[in-house]
């Protein structure tokens, strides 16, 4: 009996093993026969064959490495993770609806709400206008469920206080969760494919927020159309926010870090409270009109003391403790003051929030720490350098070359030592497009920008007199040789007087000295003959080299006159400037005034010559005389209705200050 029982038990175990083997074989056959939407059964491989040089996953569009499903004859490849991706996901960061896997995006232009990049292949989609790459949806799901195996062995990097030139691209990257600059805090190595701050990955799912005590705030994808209750910025649809959907209350991750109550050294009598409302003025930056970024970005939200009517913008109330930038060799430390101060970097007044370098005894605005050390502006051919102070023996004439007001050399300014050129910081950096930052490595010991080709308009000097003066030349703007003359009374060509002739370059009456052609009626002032073939103009905003053109009929972008003289043309801006306007300086001697006049782009008033009210005038700082650009030209040019051409007379559109294609700097 015992032997029979043992034998029966043996056959039962054997049958169980056979069934397991059959089921395993069926599973293997099932895996081998899966289609994943393909007409042929695909095969699972742990490693791609060496025969496959470049395999692209048809669901995520990225290169296939390691485990994958494939049918090589049709070039059909799927990552194992993409192939096994569930058809629906109940995502903790989006509790309203499930995310559904679609074979392709529903919209022509589709962007992933996690990484911000374009979606072209399969996406997880929700009718709330949410779309995610497969890898972004699965990764954020693991992150929400605190399954961070992918980040477990990835290096955490600490951003440097001073970013080297090699990290310029890194400065433009943002964290996928808070969408703040990646370099603001510790972040995971970019090898993981996701830009993430370490602190954002470790955020709690729910927080109790003092300003919203009714419900907890839950970490959610930023899809609800609620503006942040702290900074009042409109929702961008990117990143993750803390939100209470029933109350329509949302705050950005960064804004949630602002404490509701602050006790600051600059206001010691009472604490400052964070109200959820608009209005108020900031006592730290309101008297600094050159740097208004604080008001623009924070939309007048602030910490406030109702007893003292004292307020600070969010950024002004929570500045970083230390800042290191390339304008100065030492880091600056936060220094609270209860009184106003003069910034050593720009010379303007500041209040309460300042930074100090105790080594160099410098006190500056927060914004001034990031001033560009070297810039170029259209009014000077050399790069100009920022200096915290200048010495009296170095700069005697300290008038700003942009506003013509005095520059206090005890405080910061931009200057060129070679040319004794100096400007206020606020004038040089008034608008972003009016200056260009210069890297020290780009100067290479050469101060001036050199054009790519020769700018000399004189192709050949044929003859010179005893004084070395060029008496016969070959000019690029004319087919014949030109001869120098210093007497208008002498006859030329047909023996007629040249008193009523015009220069073919500037189209102004000819005057001594000038070049003439003995074979045809071509005349050129000596000064016009030296006009460079390539030149930068101080009033032209793009700061490119303009090309000198000959033989074109054009309308000047400044004076609106139509003529066929020489012109300087900017190909990028598609604008011409006549030679008279192009050679006009920002400092001139006007026949109607005894003092030299200076062009001030910000000055607004009525021109003393024509009584037209305009912005941007020539003026003298010590008197009330002002004249606008068009009236600087000689009186006989203003009175003429036509411009001289070689063959015909063309009618000119009446001059106006509106519609000009040039921005005068």
XYZ file of C-alpha atoms in Angstrom:
665
model
C 0.000 0.000 0.000
C 2.780 2.326 0.876
C 4.481 1.686 -2.462
C 1.250 2.419 -4.316
C 0.813 5.747 -2.533
C 4.407 6.730 -3.304
C 3.961 5.887 -6.964
C 0.703 7.861 -7.148
C 2.390 10.851 -5.552
C 5.252 10.567 -8.020
C 2.923 10.634 -11.060
C 1.034 13.625 -9.630
C 4.259 15.595 -9.261
C 5.325 14.552 -12.750
C 2.002 15.704 -14.183
C 2.316 19.053 -12.360
C 5.773 19.613 -13.834
C 4.495 18.767 -17.331
C 1.653 21.304 -16.981
C 4.090 23.997 -15.834
C 6.320 23.215 -18.775
C 3.345 23.415 -21.164
C 2.276 26.771 -19.714
C 5.833 28.134 -20.022
C 5.957 26.976 -23.631
C 2.618 28.662 -24.325
C 3.878 31.906 -22.731
C 7.070 31.766 -24.796
C 4.996 31.203 -27.922
C 2.726 34.091 -26.931
C 5.651 36.463 -26.456
C 7.125 35.335 -29.732
C 3.872 35.893 -31.562
C 2.961 39.360 -30.217
C 2.315 41.914 -32.951
C 2.153 45.266 -31.067
C 0.179 46.661 -34.006
C 2.571 45.164 -36.574
C 1.506 42.751 -39.334
C 4.240 40.237 -38.444
C 4.941 38.591 -35.100
C 7.857 40.286 -33.403
C 10.715 38.658 -31.521
C 12.018 39.545 -28.069
C 15.770 40.050 -27.743
C 17.839 40.976 -24.711
C 20.524 42.597 -26.888
C 20.235 43.877 -30.442
C 22.164 42.057 -33.136
C 25.412 43.586 -34.366
C 23.826 43.642 -37.812
C 21.505 46.425 -36.633
C 23.507 49.653 -36.836
C 20.709 52.090 -36.019
C 17.395 50.989 -34.518
C 14.688 53.561 -33.650
C 11.830 52.739 -31.295
C 8.528 53.340 -33.102
C 6.767 54.451 -29.914
C 9.190 56.947 -28.419
C 11.383 57.763 -31.445
C 14.668 57.221 -29.578
C 17.567 54.852 -30.239
C 16.987 51.269 -29.120
C 19.535 49.747 -26.754
C 19.367 46.566 -24.707
C 16.097 44.617 -24.382
C 13.623 45.164 -27.218
C 10.948 43.658 -29.415
C 11.780 43.696 -33.109
C 11.100 42.400 -36.606
C 14.300 43.322 -38.428
C 13.011 42.675 -41.968
C 10.497 45.539 -41.557
C 12.766 47.620 -39.304
C 10.186 47.369 -36.537
C 11.654 48.017 -33.069
C 10.193 48.705 -29.632
C 11.920 49.285 -26.320
C 10.839 46.684 -23.774
C 9.491 49.499 -21.567
C 7.590 51.071 -24.473
C 6.145 47.717 -25.548
C 4.978 46.893 -22.033
C 3.596 50.399 -21.343
C 0.027 50.116 -19.964
C -2.858 51.370 -22.085
C -4.016 53.608 -19.185
C -2.275 55.233 -16.209
C -3.915 56.540 -13.040
C -1.335 59.198 -12.296
C -1.055 60.638 -8.743
C -0.150 64.034 -10.252
C -3.427 64.054 -12.245
C -6.223 62.500 -10.211
C -9.155 63.753 -12.269
C -8.795 61.400 -15.245
C -6.578 58.535 -16.422
C -3.859 59.121 -19.033
C -4.628 57.075 -22.168
C -1.911 55.769 -24.492
C -2.420 56.936 -28.102
C -0.413 55.746 -31.129
C 0.145 59.358 -32.204
C -0.629 62.892 -30.920
C -4.109 64.340 -31.428
C -2.712 67.754 -32.400
C -0.410 68.881 -35.191
C 1.760 70.759 -32.709
C 2.003 68.709 -29.545
C 4.385 69.340 -26.650
C 5.107 67.152 -23.645
C 3.809 68.754 -20.444
C 6.729 67.324 -18.478
C 9.885 67.979 -20.526
C 8.495 70.621 -22.903
C 9.806 68.927 -26.054
C 7.809 68.085 -29.172
C 5.722 64.889 -29.213
C 5.841 63.084 -32.561
C 5.269 59.408 -31.688
C 3.005 57.684 -29.142
C 1.740 59.835 -26.265
C -0.192 59.527 -23.045
C -3.118 61.906 -23.445
C -5.884 63.396 -21.326
C -8.748 65.608 -22.497
C -7.479 68.215 -20.008
C -4.953 69.090 -22.754
C -2.257 66.960 -21.169
C 0.239 65.084 -23.337
C 3.350 63.169 -22.328
C 6.049 61.145 -23.989
C 5.851 57.497 -22.892
C 9.146 57.762 -21.015
C 8.085 61.059 -19.333
C 4.731 59.621 -18.223
C 6.318 56.445 -16.820
C 9.202 58.310 -15.187
C 6.933 60.911 -13.514
C 4.674 58.033 -12.370
C 7.635 56.294 -10.696
C 8.654 59.621 -9.194
C 5.140 60.245 -7.833
C 5.084 56.737 -6.343
C 8.606 57.299 -4.921
C 10.074 54.522 -7.087
C 13.314 56.273 -7.966
C 15.452 53.329 -9.059
C 16.516 55.243 -12.192
C 17.930 58.094 -10.089
C 19.367 55.922 -7.344
C 22.897 55.693 -8.739
C 22.966 59.041 -10.577
C 25.350 61.720 -9.346
C 23.903 64.807 -7.679
C 25.706 67.961 -8.773
C 26.124 71.201 -6.859
C 26.072 74.301 -9.123
C 29.177 76.481 -8.913
C 28.912 80.006 -7.583
C 30.663 81.139 -10.741
C 29.621 79.479 -13.995
C 32.476 78.946 -16.445
C 32.156 79.637 -20.170
C 31.884 75.903 -20.884
C 28.571 75.804 -18.991
C 26.777 78.464 -21.036
C 24.333 75.894 -22.407
C 23.708 74.566 -18.900
C 22.587 78.020 -17.771
C 19.618 77.843 -20.171
C 18.208 74.575 -18.748
C 15.211 74.421 -16.414
C 13.960 71.850 -13.912
C 11.063 69.818 -15.343
C 9.100 70.110 -12.086
C 9.360 73.741 -10.951
C 10.594 75.217 -14.283
C 13.106 77.363 -12.459
C 16.751 77.496 -13.683
C 18.500 74.180 -13.106
C 21.602 75.863 -11.676
C 19.685 77.491 -8.830
C 19.971 74.366 -6.665
C 21.475 70.877 -6.484
C 20.397 68.794 -9.471
C 20.711 65.276 -10.830
C 23.280 64.630 -13.534
C 21.931 65.255 -17.014
C 22.871 61.687 -17.989
C 19.462 60.554 -16.689
C 17.714 62.475 -19.477
C 15.578 64.494 -17.054
C 16.448 67.961 -15.717
C 15.496 67.826 -12.047
C 16.405 69.634 -8.859
C 17.095 67.198 -6.042
C 14.779 69.148 -3.722
C 11.921 68.977 -6.264
C 12.167 65.192 -6.519
C 11.934 64.952 -2.730
C 8.848 67.201 -2.404
C 5.950 65.898 -0.260
C 2.701 65.041 -2.070
C 0.652 67.250 0.211
C 1.417 70.341 2.258
C -0.523 72.441 4.734
C -0.192 76.012 3.530
C -0.784 78.761 6.136
C -2.468 81.089 3.681
C -4.921 78.372 2.580
C -5.960 76.526 5.737
C -9.231 75.046 4.434
C -7.665 72.140 2.514
C -4.190 70.733 1.957
C -2.430 71.586 -1.297
C -1.679 68.615 -3.537
C 1.216 68.269 -5.993
C -0.363 68.232 -9.481
C 0.441 68.799 -13.135
C -0.074 72.484 -13.961
C -3.208 72.160 -16.119
C -5.870 74.072 -14.185
C -6.199 77.638 -15.430
C -5.458 79.199 -12.053
C -2.859 81.903 -11.636
C -0.411 81.501 -8.774
C -1.852 83.193 -5.675
C 1.583 84.420 -4.630
C 3.261 85.796 -7.768
C 0.007 86.133 -9.793
C 1.644 84.794 -12.943
C -0.686 83.081 -15.395
C -0.473 79.263 -15.698
C 1.933 78.098 -18.402
C 0.748 74.475 -18.558
C 4.291 73.291 -17.773
C 5.737 71.705 -14.679
C 4.045 70.786 -11.394
C 2.331 73.045 -8.837
C 0.728 72.755 -5.427
C -2.995 73.102 -5.989
C -6.444 72.814 -4.386
C -8.851 72.253 -7.281
C -12.146 72.750 -5.333
C -10.985 76.174 -4.128
C -9.198 77.068 -7.382
C -6.074 77.859 -5.350
C -2.586 77.194 -6.778
C 0.953 78.186 -5.945
C 4.206 77.477 -7.752
C 6.693 75.176 -6.064
C 9.101 78.080 -5.635
C 6.378 80.404 -4.333
C 5.301 77.805 -1.767
C 8.757 78.218 -0.220
C 8.102 81.880 0.667
C 7.316 82.035 4.413
C 4.023 83.778 5.275
C 5.712 85.901 7.978
C 9.150 87.529 7.858
C 11.240 89.313 10.472
C 13.884 91.316 8.643
C 16.724 93.551 9.865
C 15.577 96.327 7.541
C 12.204 96.581 9.350
C 12.706 95.729 13.005
C 9.584 97.276 14.528
C 7.059 94.748 13.175
C 6.984 91.498 11.200
C 6.112 91.540 7.505
C 3.141 89.486 6.280
C 2.550 87.943 2.878
C -0.945 89.025 1.712
C -2.721 87.325 -1.198
C -3.673 90.490 -3.085
C -2.316 93.040 -5.545
C -1.046 96.507 -4.900
C 1.572 98.184 -2.784
C 5.003 99.583 -3.423
C 8.419 98.129 -2.701
C 10.681 100.208 -0.486
C 13.779 98.419 -1.768
C 13.621 99.003 -5.515
C 11.075 101.794 -6.132
C 13.785 104.491 -6.284
C 15.870 102.565 -8.811
C 14.160 103.206 -12.173
C 16.956 101.586 -14.205
C 16.320 98.106 -12.792
C 12.587 97.373 -12.654
C 12.759 93.601 -13.077
C 11.464 93.078 -9.546
C 8.192 94.908 -10.220
C 7.763 93.365 -13.653
C 8.193 89.754 -12.544
C 6.376 89.893 -9.212
C 3.427 92.049 -10.357
C 3.414 94.158 -7.149
C 2.940 91.220 -4.751
C 4.872 91.907 -1.581
C 5.464 91.450 2.106
C 3.656 94.199 3.935
C 3.479 95.883 7.325
C 0.135 97.678 7.611
C 1.207 99.635 10.696
C 4.130 101.299 8.899
C 2.829 100.996 5.333
C 6.123 99.292 4.546
C 6.430 96.707 1.770
C 8.993 94.585 -0.041
C 8.573 92.569 -3.206
C 8.981 88.825 -2.856
C 12.392 88.789 -4.536
C 13.557 91.839 -2.596
C 12.486 90.310 0.706
C 14.220 86.960 0.114
C 17.543 87.697 -1.615
C 20.343 85.089 -1.673
C 22.964 85.374 1.051
C 25.940 85.439 -1.341
C 26.317 86.078 -5.076
C 29.390 85.595 -7.240
C 29.495 86.920 -10.798
C 32.230 87.564 -13.334
C 32.133 91.362 -12.957
C 34.093 91.093 -9.693
C 36.742 88.713 -8.387
C 35.185 88.295 -4.914
C 31.701 87.125 -3.900
C 29.214 89.720 -2.621
C 27.410 89.153 0.695
C 23.899 90.306 1.616
C 23.875 93.506 3.674
C 20.599 94.879 5.067
C 20.429 98.642 5.595
C 17.681 100.768 7.084
C 18.834 103.786 5.086
C 19.416 104.620 1.443
C 22.829 104.191 -0.190
C 24.646 104.988 -3.440
C 25.568 101.931 -5.482
C 29.303 101.730 -6.210
C 28.624 99.863 -9.463
C 26.168 102.241 -11.172
C 26.100 105.439 -9.079
C 22.324 105.316 -8.484
C 20.500 105.366 -5.163
C 19.304 102.154 -3.498
C 17.276 101.241 -0.434
C 17.410 98.475 2.190
C 18.630 95.493 0.121
C 22.289 95.746 -0.835
C 25.355 93.546 -1.273
C 28.826 94.229 0.024
C 32.351 93.136 -0.800
C 34.202 93.786 2.436
C 37.575 93.075 0.781
C 37.171 95.923 -1.719
C 34.798 98.110 0.349
C 32.055 98.002 -2.335
C 28.323 98.393 -1.733
C 26.058 97.572 -4.722
C 22.526 96.778 -5.846
C 21.724 93.103 -6.269
C 21.166 93.614 -10.009
C 24.483 95.389 -10.424
C 26.403 92.269 -9.387
C 25.539 90.763 -12.774
C 26.513 93.781 -14.911
C 28.420 92.722 -18.050
C 32.137 93.552 -17.585
C 32.721 94.430 -21.265
C 30.193 95.699 -23.819
C 29.990 97.365 -27.220
C 27.664 100.257 -28.002
C 27.071 101.919 -31.388
C 28.500 105.265 -30.264
C 32.029 103.915 -29.889
C 34.161 101.727 -32.116
C 36.019 100.054 -29.232
C 34.662 97.814 -26.468
C 34.081 99.681 -23.202
C 34.908 98.257 -19.768
C 33.080 98.568 -16.473
C 35.103 100.213 -13.694
C 33.972 100.850 -10.112
C 35.823 104.174 -10.082
C 38.064 106.330 -12.287
C 40.876 108.627 -11.254
C 40.931 112.372 -11.951
C 44.162 112.343 -13.946
C 42.786 109.626 -16.250
C 39.528 111.366 -17.214
C 39.327 115.150 -17.246
C 36.230 115.436 -19.468
C 33.669 113.282 -17.640
C 30.510 114.037 -19.600
C 28.491 110.983 -20.576
C 28.651 110.413 -24.340
C 25.005 109.345 -24.423
C 23.148 111.850 -22.205
C 25.867 114.569 -21.997
C 25.431 114.869 -18.209
C 28.330 114.663 -15.785
C 29.659 111.236 -14.807
C 30.669 110.932 -11.159
C 33.948 109.042 -11.475
C 33.808 108.025 -7.803
C 31.189 105.437 -8.786
C 30.872 102.826 -11.518
C 30.796 103.637 -15.239
C 31.761 102.188 -18.625
C 34.841 103.667 -20.250
C 37.480 103.306 -22.949
C 40.907 104.420 -21.700
C 42.400 104.752 -25.194
C 39.801 107.308 -26.308
C 38.856 108.815 -22.932
C 35.290 107.757 -23.668
C 32.926 107.354 -20.683
C 29.177 106.697 -20.228
C 26.818 106.145 -17.301
C 25.905 102.545 -16.554
C 22.190 103.384 -16.804
C 22.706 105.004 -20.241
C 24.798 102.171 -21.653
C 22.371 99.449 -20.487
C 19.088 101.318 -20.802
C 17.693 98.838 -23.321
C 18.849 95.299 -23.997
C 19.109 95.635 -27.773
C 21.276 98.772 -27.609
C 24.399 97.051 -26.355
C 26.191 93.755 -26.868
C 28.171 91.835 -24.293
C 31.772 91.030 -25.214
C 33.734 88.084 -23.881
C 37.383 88.825 -22.966
C 38.566 85.992 -25.226
C 36.886 87.698 -28.225
C 39.026 90.835 -27.921
C 42.394 89.099 -28.485
C 44.340 92.308 -27.944
C 42.427 94.133 -30.706
C 40.173 96.869 -29.446
C 38.416 97.864 -32.662
C 36.290 95.578 -34.819
C 38.000 95.053 -38.172
C 35.836 94.536 -41.291
C 36.252 91.256 -43.161
C 37.400 92.956 -46.383
C 39.351 96.133 -47.126
C 37.340 99.280 -46.385
C 39.614 101.635 -48.350
C 37.515 103.306 -51.114
C 40.593 104.388 -53.091
C 41.678 101.469 -55.262
C 44.884 103.101 -56.452
C 46.903 106.315 -55.922
C 48.243 107.412 -59.308
C 49.950 110.682 -58.383
C 50.987 112.604 -55.261
C 52.314 116.117 -54.775
C 55.344 117.145 -52.745
C 53.284 117.233 -49.529
C 52.156 113.638 -50.051
C 48.638 114.693 -50.963
C 46.824 112.411 -53.429
C 46.329 114.481 -56.582
C 45.190 111.685 -58.917
C 43.346 108.574 -57.769
C 41.304 105.616 -58.942
C 38.114 105.503 -56.842
C 35.969 102.381 -56.592
C 32.813 104.461 -57.232
C 33.807 105.734 -60.678
C 35.208 104.142 -63.833
C 37.665 106.971 -64.664
C 40.559 108.508 -62.785
C 39.815 111.496 -60.557
C 41.939 114.650 -60.294
C 42.227 116.846 -57.181
C 41.215 120.512 -57.491
C 41.199 123.334 -54.945
C 39.669 126.109 -57.058
C 35.990 126.206 -57.975
C 36.492 129.143 -60.368
C 38.605 127.093 -62.742
C 36.765 125.522 -65.687
C 36.545 121.783 -65.982
C 35.199 119.406 -68.624
C 33.380 121.895 -70.883
C 35.069 124.969 -69.409
C 31.987 125.931 -67.374
C 32.148 127.108 -63.759
C 31.470 124.543 -61.052
C 29.844 127.000 -58.624
C 26.363 125.476 -59.209
C 27.490 121.833 -59.349
C 26.790 119.081 -56.814
C 28.910 116.349 -55.270
C 27.980 112.899 -56.604
C 28.613 111.412 -53.167
C 26.632 113.510 -50.672
C 24.528 115.442 -53.267
C 25.477 118.752 -51.608
C 26.913 121.761 -53.517
C 30.521 121.194 -54.486
C 33.149 123.014 -52.424
C 36.938 123.067 -52.134
C 38.793 120.761 -52.153
C 37.235 118.180 -54.497
C 38.021 115.538 -57.100
C 36.719 115.802 -60.656
C 36.726 113.570 -63.699
C 38.283 115.050 -66.864
C 36.176 112.751 -69.087
C 32.693 113.182 -67.633
C 30.637 115.302 -65.262
C 31.588 113.499 -62.037
C 32.535 115.469 -58.907
C 33.375 114.298 -55.422
C 34.300 116.193 -52.273
C 37.694 115.175 -50.972
C 36.061 114.135 -47.685
C 33.403 112.087 -49.522
C 36.092 110.334 -51.543
C 37.511 109.005 -48.262
C 34.198 107.473 -47.102
C 34.981 103.883 -46.155
C 33.436 101.018 -48.124
C 32.370 99.395 -44.833
C 31.488 101.316 -41.715
C 29.557 101.099 -38.450
C 27.177 103.996 -37.776
C 26.567 105.254 -34.247
C 22.791 105.557 -34.691
C 22.189 102.146 -36.290
C 20.943 99.634 -33.715
C 22.089 96.300 -35.183
C 25.768 97.400 -34.984
C 26.716 95.625 -38.204
C 29.069 96.987 -40.846
C 27.100 98.899 -43.477
C 28.200 98.723 -47.113
C 28.824 101.833 -49.209
C 26.765 101.634 -52.423
C 27.108 103.704 -55.582
C 24.634 104.221 -58.418
C 21.368 103.428 -56.612
C 18.234 105.544 -56.266
C 17.117 105.232 -52.632
C 15.192 106.928 -49.845
C 17.258 107.753 -46.770
C 16.017 106.030 -43.627
C 16.695 109.176 -41.558
C 15.976 112.323 -43.537
C 13.547 110.557 -45.942
C 15.166 112.368 -48.906
C 15.289 110.535 -52.235
C 18.509 110.729 -54.226
C 21.086 108.723 -56.176
C 24.245 109.703 -54.299
C 26.401 107.357 -52.256
C 24.537 105.442 -49.545
C 25.349 103.139 -46.665
C 23.122 100.070 -46.675
C 22.366 97.478 -43.963
C 21.359 94.207 -45.619
C 19.842 92.827 -42.432
C 17.585 95.851 -41.816
C 17.081 96.667 -45.530
C 17.686 100.385 -44.987
C 19.799 103.040 -46.769
C 21.372 106.169 -45.288
C 22.531 109.064 -47.439
C 26.148 110.106 -47.070
C 25.226 113.355 -45.341
C 23.242 111.591 -42.588
C 25.764 108.761 -42.303
C 28.650 111.155 -41.642
C 26.710 113.206 -39.094
C 28.101 112.832 -35.561
C 26.242 112.840 -32.248
C 28.192 116.013 -31.442
C 27.865 118.795 -34.026
C 28.521 122.513 -34.491
C 25.288 124.050 -35.740
C 25.235 127.318 -37.667
C 22.277 128.582 -35.600
C 23.978 128.227 -32.221
C 27.342 129.221 -30.796
C 27.818 126.109 -28.633
C 28.356 122.556 -29.881
C 25.149 120.488 -29.745
C 24.827 116.943 -28.411
C 22.226 114.388 -29.509
C 20.075 113.172 -26.592
C 17.835 110.253 -27.612
C 15.600 110.650 -24.521
C 15.058 114.419 -24.607
C 11.581 115.473 -25.717
C 10.485 118.974 -26.692
C 9.753 121.423 -29.491
C 12.457 122.091 -32.036
C 13.551 125.766 -31.991
C 13.971 125.702 -35.781
C 10.626 124.239 -36.940
C 8.504 124.087 -33.731
C 7.779 120.365 -34.220
C 7.452 118.332 -31.010
C 9.696 115.265 -31.194
C 11.681 112.870 -28.993
C 15.421 112.765 -29.644
C 16.998 116.209 -30.070
C 20.323 117.977 -30.419
C 20.828 120.221 -27.388
C 23.390 121.985 -25.246
C 23.266 121.234 -21.529
C 23.808 124.848 -20.379
C 21.069 126.520 -22.440
C 17.554 125.870 -23.724
C 18.351 125.709 -27.430
C 17.215 122.414 -29.010
C 16.939 121.296 -32.637
C 15.791 117.996 -34.088
C 17.578 115.716 -36.548
C 16.007 116.979 -39.775
C 16.677 120.624 -38.969
C 20.410 120.052 -38.510
C 20.825 119.831 -42.285
C 21.576 123.114 -44.134
C 18.627 125.466 -44.663
C 18.703 125.264 -48.478
C 18.256 121.485 -48.291
C 15.200 121.815 -46.044
C 13.592 124.299 -48.431
C 14.078 122.177 -51.561
C 11.196 119.949 -52.703
C 13.345 117.910 -55.068
C 16.668 116.135 -54.948
C 19.305 116.236 -57.667
C 19.831 113.194 -59.881
C 22.086 112.739 -62.868
C 19.295 112.180 -65.355
C 15.998 113.361 -63.856
C 14.491 115.294 -60.954
C 12.430 113.174 -58.566
C 9.806 114.524 -56.194
C 10.532 113.871 -52.536
C 7.959 112.787 -49.964
C 7.598 115.604 -47.375
C 9.886 115.093 -44.427
C 8.378 113.620 -41.279
C 9.605 112.224 -38.018
C 7.146 109.340 -38.228
C 7.646 106.097 -40.129
C 11.431 106.254 -40.094
C 13.073 102.862 -40.442
C 15.896 103.799 -38.091
C 16.162 103.838 -34.322
C 18.539 106.605 -33.275
C 20.651 105.575 -30.294
